[in-house]
Amino acid sequence: MTNQTSVFSLDSKTMELIERKLRVKREMARAKEHELFDVFEQDLTEEEAWALKYLYAYMPVNDMADYNSDLFLSYVRQSLEIRKTMPWGSRVPDHLFLHFVLPYRVNTENIEDSRGILHQELKERTSSLSMTDAILETNYWCHEKATYIGSDLRTIAPLSLIRNARGRCGEESTLAVAALRSIGIPARQVYTPRWAHCDSNHAWVEAWADGTWYYIGACEPEARLNQGWFSPPARRAMLINTRIYADYPGPEDITLANEWFTEINLLENYAPTRTITVSVKDEEGRPVNEAQVRFELYNTAEFYPIATIPTNELGETVFKTGLGDLFIRAVKNGIWGEQKITVADSDRIEMVLDQTEQPSGTHDLDMVPPPEREGEAVQALSEERIQQHNRRLEAGTKIRTSFEDTFMTEAAASELAAEAGLPADRVWDVLCKARGNSHEIAAFLREQSREFGEWPLRLLESLNEKDLVDTFRNTLTDHLQASLAVRGGLAEDVFTQYVLCPRVLHEMIVPYKRFFRETFTSEEAAAFKADPAVLARRLDGPYSRREDLPNLKGKGNPVGTFKLMAGDPISLDILFVAICRSLGIPARLHPSELKPQYWVDGVWVDAVLDAAAPRAETAKSWGWIRLLKDASASADTPEAAYFGNFSFARLEQGVYKTLLFAEGKKDVYDQPFEVEPGSYRMTTGVRLKDGAVQVRFTYFQVRAEEETDVVLTFRHAEHEIPVLGTMDRQAVLTKLDGASCQLAELIGDRGALVAWIEPEREPTKHLFREIGELTAAFTELDAPIVLIIGDAEWSASFDPADYPQLPKSTLFIRDASYAALSDIISQSPAHEAGFPHLFVLDGADQIRYTASGYKIGTGKEALQVLSAIRQ
């Protein structure tokens, strides 16, 4: 941009498209006309006006509901000023600025006015550097602010992440993208929707510098760009992509060009790819236009669509993917066809839509991921550069831990509990979880407990752990006082969970109860309480349903959705539940179906907000699935865990919809699963060491008011336990107290788990979590677990006490020279996978299992091998 009249190099066609989309948004948001659109009557420069138009044209519906123009204008003005003042601002092309610097949203986070705050933090640290060095420096700063921890699916915003000092990869990468944009560097969050070789997924960051896109691991700095622990698993991915809120022209491969967003495919930058064409025909052999083709990948015991792409008028769709297996499902008007493919075998697949009823019985198939591959050779870093990098990591960790030292202590929590007359252990539990927000939570308890006793604490305990980090006093006070005013004669557990608690699904918690109590007249409130179906009908007609951005479904806050009178269906369902709770009507979204329900005389009744659906004035007729144990199961049959190795899915309009029971649920035989009647498919999977999965589909029907028995079966995997090498038990290591010892002293003579770890990195933290979840089983084995830290991976802030969930047999050891680390690591196809390097040893010091780098499920596999060799 060289002058104001260029308006970001937009041509007339693009400008007209933006104006047309802006008119659509303005009509849709007419209920918030003043809050959103009066800004265009202000004295704006041409740049400011077009930047706002661009943001508004592609803005998600929920953002129009939840925020006002002041926030968006702030982002525009700060972004334009940053572009002028940062040394590389003039080198960033207009289209990159519009798509990857200006946008305020990265993922599904709550939007805060954070751009200026982040800019002030980073401006002095980066303005004298090259763009590439500025990217590295920004990531060092991110490392000072946050480190990895697994958490729930709600994405907290950058400032909330800084307050918490830890978050999952989607939150770390949201912070890193926001930070880079705050200094005018184009950045985007990229992710693999699901891994092929193991369960879970991952997100990281790409940043642009002087004509080239580079990748970094957010909050996990490396000494150079295009390096990260996730590089080897990314070479086995089936899709790596990002979503852009615009009609984006490329030059990257475009997977899906939606009216409101563009998904681009970045996989070929990381892994070998193949472009496949799927041709869809009907039973007469005619091409089917606008069939939805779902490219599904096995992950967490379900077949997840990593991409859904419609066919064109020729009945074809094209997808660039990795060289593994996919399960393809094509559907239109409830008629479908499905096929498992190996991408490496063919680049053209023909499918026929000819199925309307699911099969019966069972069906087995194998899903094989892309093979492990070597990366490109890179020049080794100098020892000086490595040492400098390690010093930066150490310094960053100290900065972060010093901030964590400002959180409330257990002693302070005990004092507060005594002052407020509350149980000390429960007070400490919520304050510990609140972390950087603990002083705010403590102030709420101190202020409100004098009048309301334990109720403020019960409110806090009703929230998710992450809510305690970004929910503040005014919000908590609103929900506490407004709820207690309408408690009536409700039982304590019903009141606490379904009236007092403000959390409905994954939306941002805002103060809404007083708002809704004051919005409706006493006559309206009485009518709603007498029959909540009246409220459902009230919301049915005038509220429009919009589904413009799939990953923001259910993220609209109730007040915003109410004011806009529009939202996606789940956000409208959340609105219904929020109004009910505000008026003292117990309400929820059904735990697995996510449909709105209200409580009447001890029964949950469905609320129907969609005029096209049949009215539900009485309790819905449900059915039940009762799981039975497999009588023929062998000793090595895995323990059942929902979303671990099995799941249920119901057939709806030709697509299987996975039921959302609690992840990791293991008490699966105790109580039947309450489900809607219909056709069901149970998926079970046994993940093998090479990442392949032995899958079994079990098909069955559930009828209303009946219990259906289903035997939970897994395919039997033959587990060979080869001898891979030996380990030197005479190797000298160092205990944390400085005393020397031999490995033999630590591992004993009955077998052990030994791993070289990197405590500050996500893969090692996954291993800690997995071993911790299996503490009882490892304790029963009474096998030593030796976790070894090399000098290069050591951090002075590391404290074994931070991992109390690990088995008592766990020992942390130092290894300056990697004396005992087996040579078989360097011989592995994934030798650069990095830490952790894990081994299972038998009683003769023979290596019977090894794994390196990021691989979900390593802890469970190691336990299985250790158990087998000890028998």
mmCIF file with all atom_site columns, N, CA and C in Angstrom, residues 435-454:
data_model
loop_
_atom_site.group_PDB
_atom_site.id
_atom_site.type_symbol
_atom_site.label_atom_id
_atom_site.label_alt_id
_atom_site.label_comp_id
_atom_site.label_asym_id
_atom_site.label_entity_id
_atom_site.label_seq_id
_atom_site.pdbx_PDB_ins_code
_atom_site.Cartn_x
_atom_site.Cartn_y
_atom_site.Cartn_z
_atom_site.occupancy
_atom_site.B_iso_or_equiv
_atom_site.pdbx_formal_charge
_atom_site.auth_seq_id
_atom_site.auth_comp_id
_atom_site.auth_asym_id
_atom_site.auth_atom_id
_atom_site.pdbx_PDB_model_num
ATOM 1  N N  . ARG A 1 435 ? -5.736  -20.398 38.800 1.00 0.00 ? 435 ARG A N  1
ATOM 2  C CA . ARG A 1 435 ? -4.389  -19.965 38.438 1.00 0.00 ? 435 ARG A CA 1
ATOM 3  C C  . ARG A 1 435 ? -4.269  -18.430 38.439 1.00 0.00 ? 435 ARG A C  1
ATOM 4  N N  . GLY A 1 436 ? -3.997  -17.829 37.290 1.00 0.00 ? 436 GLY A N  1
ATOM 5  C CA . GLY A 1 436 ? -3.784  -16.385 37.253 1.00 0.00 ? 436 GLY A CA 1
ATOM 6  C C  . GLY A 1 436 ? -5.019  -15.564 37.543 1.00 0.00 ? 436 GLY A C  1
ATOM 7  N N  . ASN A 1 437 ? -6.166  -16.215 37.564 1.00 0.00 ? 437 ASN A N  1
ATOM 8  C CA . ASN A 1 437 ? -7.417  -15.542 37.913 1.00 0.00 ? 437 ASN A CA 1
ATOM 9  C C  . ASN A 1 437 ? -7.820  -15.836 39.353 1.00 0.00 ? 437 ASN A C  1
ATOM 10 N N  . SER A 1 438 ? -6.914  -16.442 40.112 1.00 0.00 ? 438 SER A N  1
ATOM 11 C CA . SER A 1 438 ? -7.257  -16.894 41.462 1.00 0.00 ? 438 SER A CA 1
ATOM 12 C C  . SER A 1 438 ? -7.587  -15.745 42.402 1.00 0.00 ? 438 SER A C  1
ATOM 13 N N  . HIS A 1 439 ? -6.926  -14.605 42.240 1.00 0.00 ? 439 HIS A N  1
ATOM 14 C CA . HIS A 1 439 ? -7.220  -13.470 43.125 1.00 0.00 ? 439 HIS A CA 1
ATOM 15 C C  . HIS A 1 439 ? -8.622  -12.928 42.855 1.00 0.00 ? 439 HIS A C  1
ATOM 16 N N  . GLU A 1 440 ? -9.046  -12.953 41.589 1.00 0.00 ? 440 GLU A N  1
ATOM 17 C CA . GLU A 1 440 ? -10.406 -12.529 41.240 1.00 0.00 ? 440 GLU A CA 1
ATOM 18 C C  . GLU A 1 440 ? -11.436 -13.487 41.823 1.00 0.00 ? 440 GLU A C  1
ATOM 19 N N  . ILE A 1 441 ? -11.187 -14.775 41.725 1.00 0.00 ? 441 ILE A N  1
ATOM 20 C CA . ILE A 1 441 ? -12.101 -15.780 42.265 1.00 0.00 ? 441 ILE A CA 1
ATOM 21 C C  . ILE A 1 441 ? -12.145 -15.675 43.787 1.00 0.00 ? 441 ILE A C  1
ATOM 22 N N  . ALA A 1 442 ? -10.990 -15.431 44.396 1.00 0.00 ? 442 ALA A N  1
ATOM 23 C CA . ALA A 1 442 ? -10.941 -15.275 45.860 1.00 0.00 ? 442 ALA A CA 1
ATOM 24 C C  . ALA A 1 442 ? -11.757 -14.065 46.299 1.00 0.00 ? 442 ALA A C  1
ATOM 25 N N  . ALA A 1 443 ? -11.652 -12.967 45.544 1.00 0.00 ? 443 ALA A N  1
ATOM 26 C CA . ALA A 1 443 ? -12.413 -11.766 45.883 1.00 0.00 ? 443 ALA A CA 1
ATOM 27 C C  . ALA A 1 443 ? -13.908 -12.033 45.804 1.00 0.00 ? 443 ALA A C  1
ATOM 28 N N  . PHE A 1 444 ? -14.334 -12.782 44.800 1.00 0.00 ? 444 PHE A N  1
ATOM 29 C CA . PHE A 1 444 ? -15.745 -13.144 44.681 1.00 0.00 ? 444 PHE A CA 1
ATOM 30 C C  . PHE A 1 444 ? -16.189 -13.953 45.896 1.00 0.00 ? 444 PHE A C  1
ATOM 31 N N  . LEU A 1 445 ? -15.419 -14.946 46.290 1.00 0.00 ? 445 LEU A N  1
ATOM 32 C CA . LEU A 1 445 ? -15.772 -15.750 47.456 1.00 0.00 ? 445 LEU A CA 1
ATOM 33 C C  . LEU A 1 445 ? -15.832 -14.892 48.713 1.00 0.00 ? 445 LEU A C  1
ATOM 34 N N  . ARG A 1 446 ? -14.848 -14.022 48.863 1.00 0.00 ? 446 ARG A N  1
ATOM 35 C CA . ARG A 1 446 ? -14.786 -13.182 50.058 1.00 0.00 ? 446 ARG A CA 1
ATOM 36 C C  . ARG A 1 446 ? -16.009 -12.253 50.141 1.00 0.00 ? 446 ARG A C  1
ATOM 37 N N  . GLU A 1 447 ? -16.381 -11.681 49.000 1.00 0.00 ? 447 GLU A N  1
ATOM 38 C CA . GLU A 1 447 ? -17.484 -10.720 48.981 1.00 0.00 ? 447 GLU A CA 1
ATOM 39 C C  . GLU A 1 447 ? -18.839 -11.387 49.163 1.00 0.00 ? 447 GLU A C  1
ATOM 40 N N  . GLN A 1 448 ? -19.038 -12.550 48.554 1.00 0.00 ? 448 GLN A N  1
ATOM 41 C CA . GLN A 1 448 ? -20.371 -13.127 48.488 1.00 0.00 ? 448 GLN A CA 1
ATOM 42 C C  . GLN A 1 448 ? -20.667 -14.161 49.563 1.00 0.00 ? 448 GLN A C  1
ATOM 43 N N  . SER A 1 449 ? -19.637 -14.755 50.142 1.00 0.00 ? 449 SER A N  1
ATOM 44 C CA . SER A 1 449 ? -19.880 -15.829 51.107 1.00 0.00 ? 449 SER A CA 1
ATOM 45 C C  . SER A 1 449 ? -20.447 -15.309 52.414 1.00 0.00 ? 449 SER A C  1
ATOM 46 N N  . ARG A 1 450 ? -20.183 -14.056 52.722 1.00 0.00 ? 450 ARG A N  1
ATOM 47 C CA . ARG A 1 450 ? -20.741 -13.491 53.968 1.00 0.00 ? 450 ARG A CA 1
ATOM 48 C C  . ARG A 1 450 ? -22.262 -13.586 53.960 1.00 0.00 ? 450 ARG A C  1
ATOM 49 N N  . GLU A 1 451 ? -22.861 -13.298 52.809 1.00 0.00 ? 451 GLU A N  1
ATOM 50 C CA . GLU A 1 451 ? -24.320 -13.294 52.705 1.00 0.00 ? 451 GLU A CA 1
ATOM 51 C C  . GLU A 1 451 ? -24.888 -14.625 52.258 1.00 0.00 ? 451 GLU A C  1
ATOM 52 N N  . PHE A 1 452 ? -24.166 -15.327 51.401 1.00 0.00 ? 452 PHE A N  1
ATOM 53 C CA . PHE A 1 452 ? -24.758 -16.500 50.753 1.00 0.00 ? 452 PHE A CA 1
ATOM 54 C C  . PHE A 1 452 ? -24.115 -17.824 51.154 1.00 0.00 ? 452 PHE A C  1
ATOM 55 N N  . GLY A 1 453 ? -23.222 -17.821 52.129 1.00 0.00 ? 453 GLY A N  1
ATOM 56 C CA . GLY A 1 453 ? -22.678 -19.063 52.639 1.00 0.00 ? 453 GLY A CA 1
ATOM 57 C C  . GLY A 1 453 ? -21.899 -19.854 51.603 1.00 0.00 ? 453 GLY A C  1
ATOM 58 N N  . GLU A 1 454 ? -22.274 -21.140 51.449 1.00 0.00 ? 454 GLU A N  1
ATOM 59 C CA . GLU A 1 454 ? -21.549 -22.015 50.523 1.00 0.00 ? 454 GLU A CA 1
ATOM 60 C C  . GLU A 1 454 ? -21.958 -21.840 49.064 1.00 0.00 ? 454 GLU A C  1
#
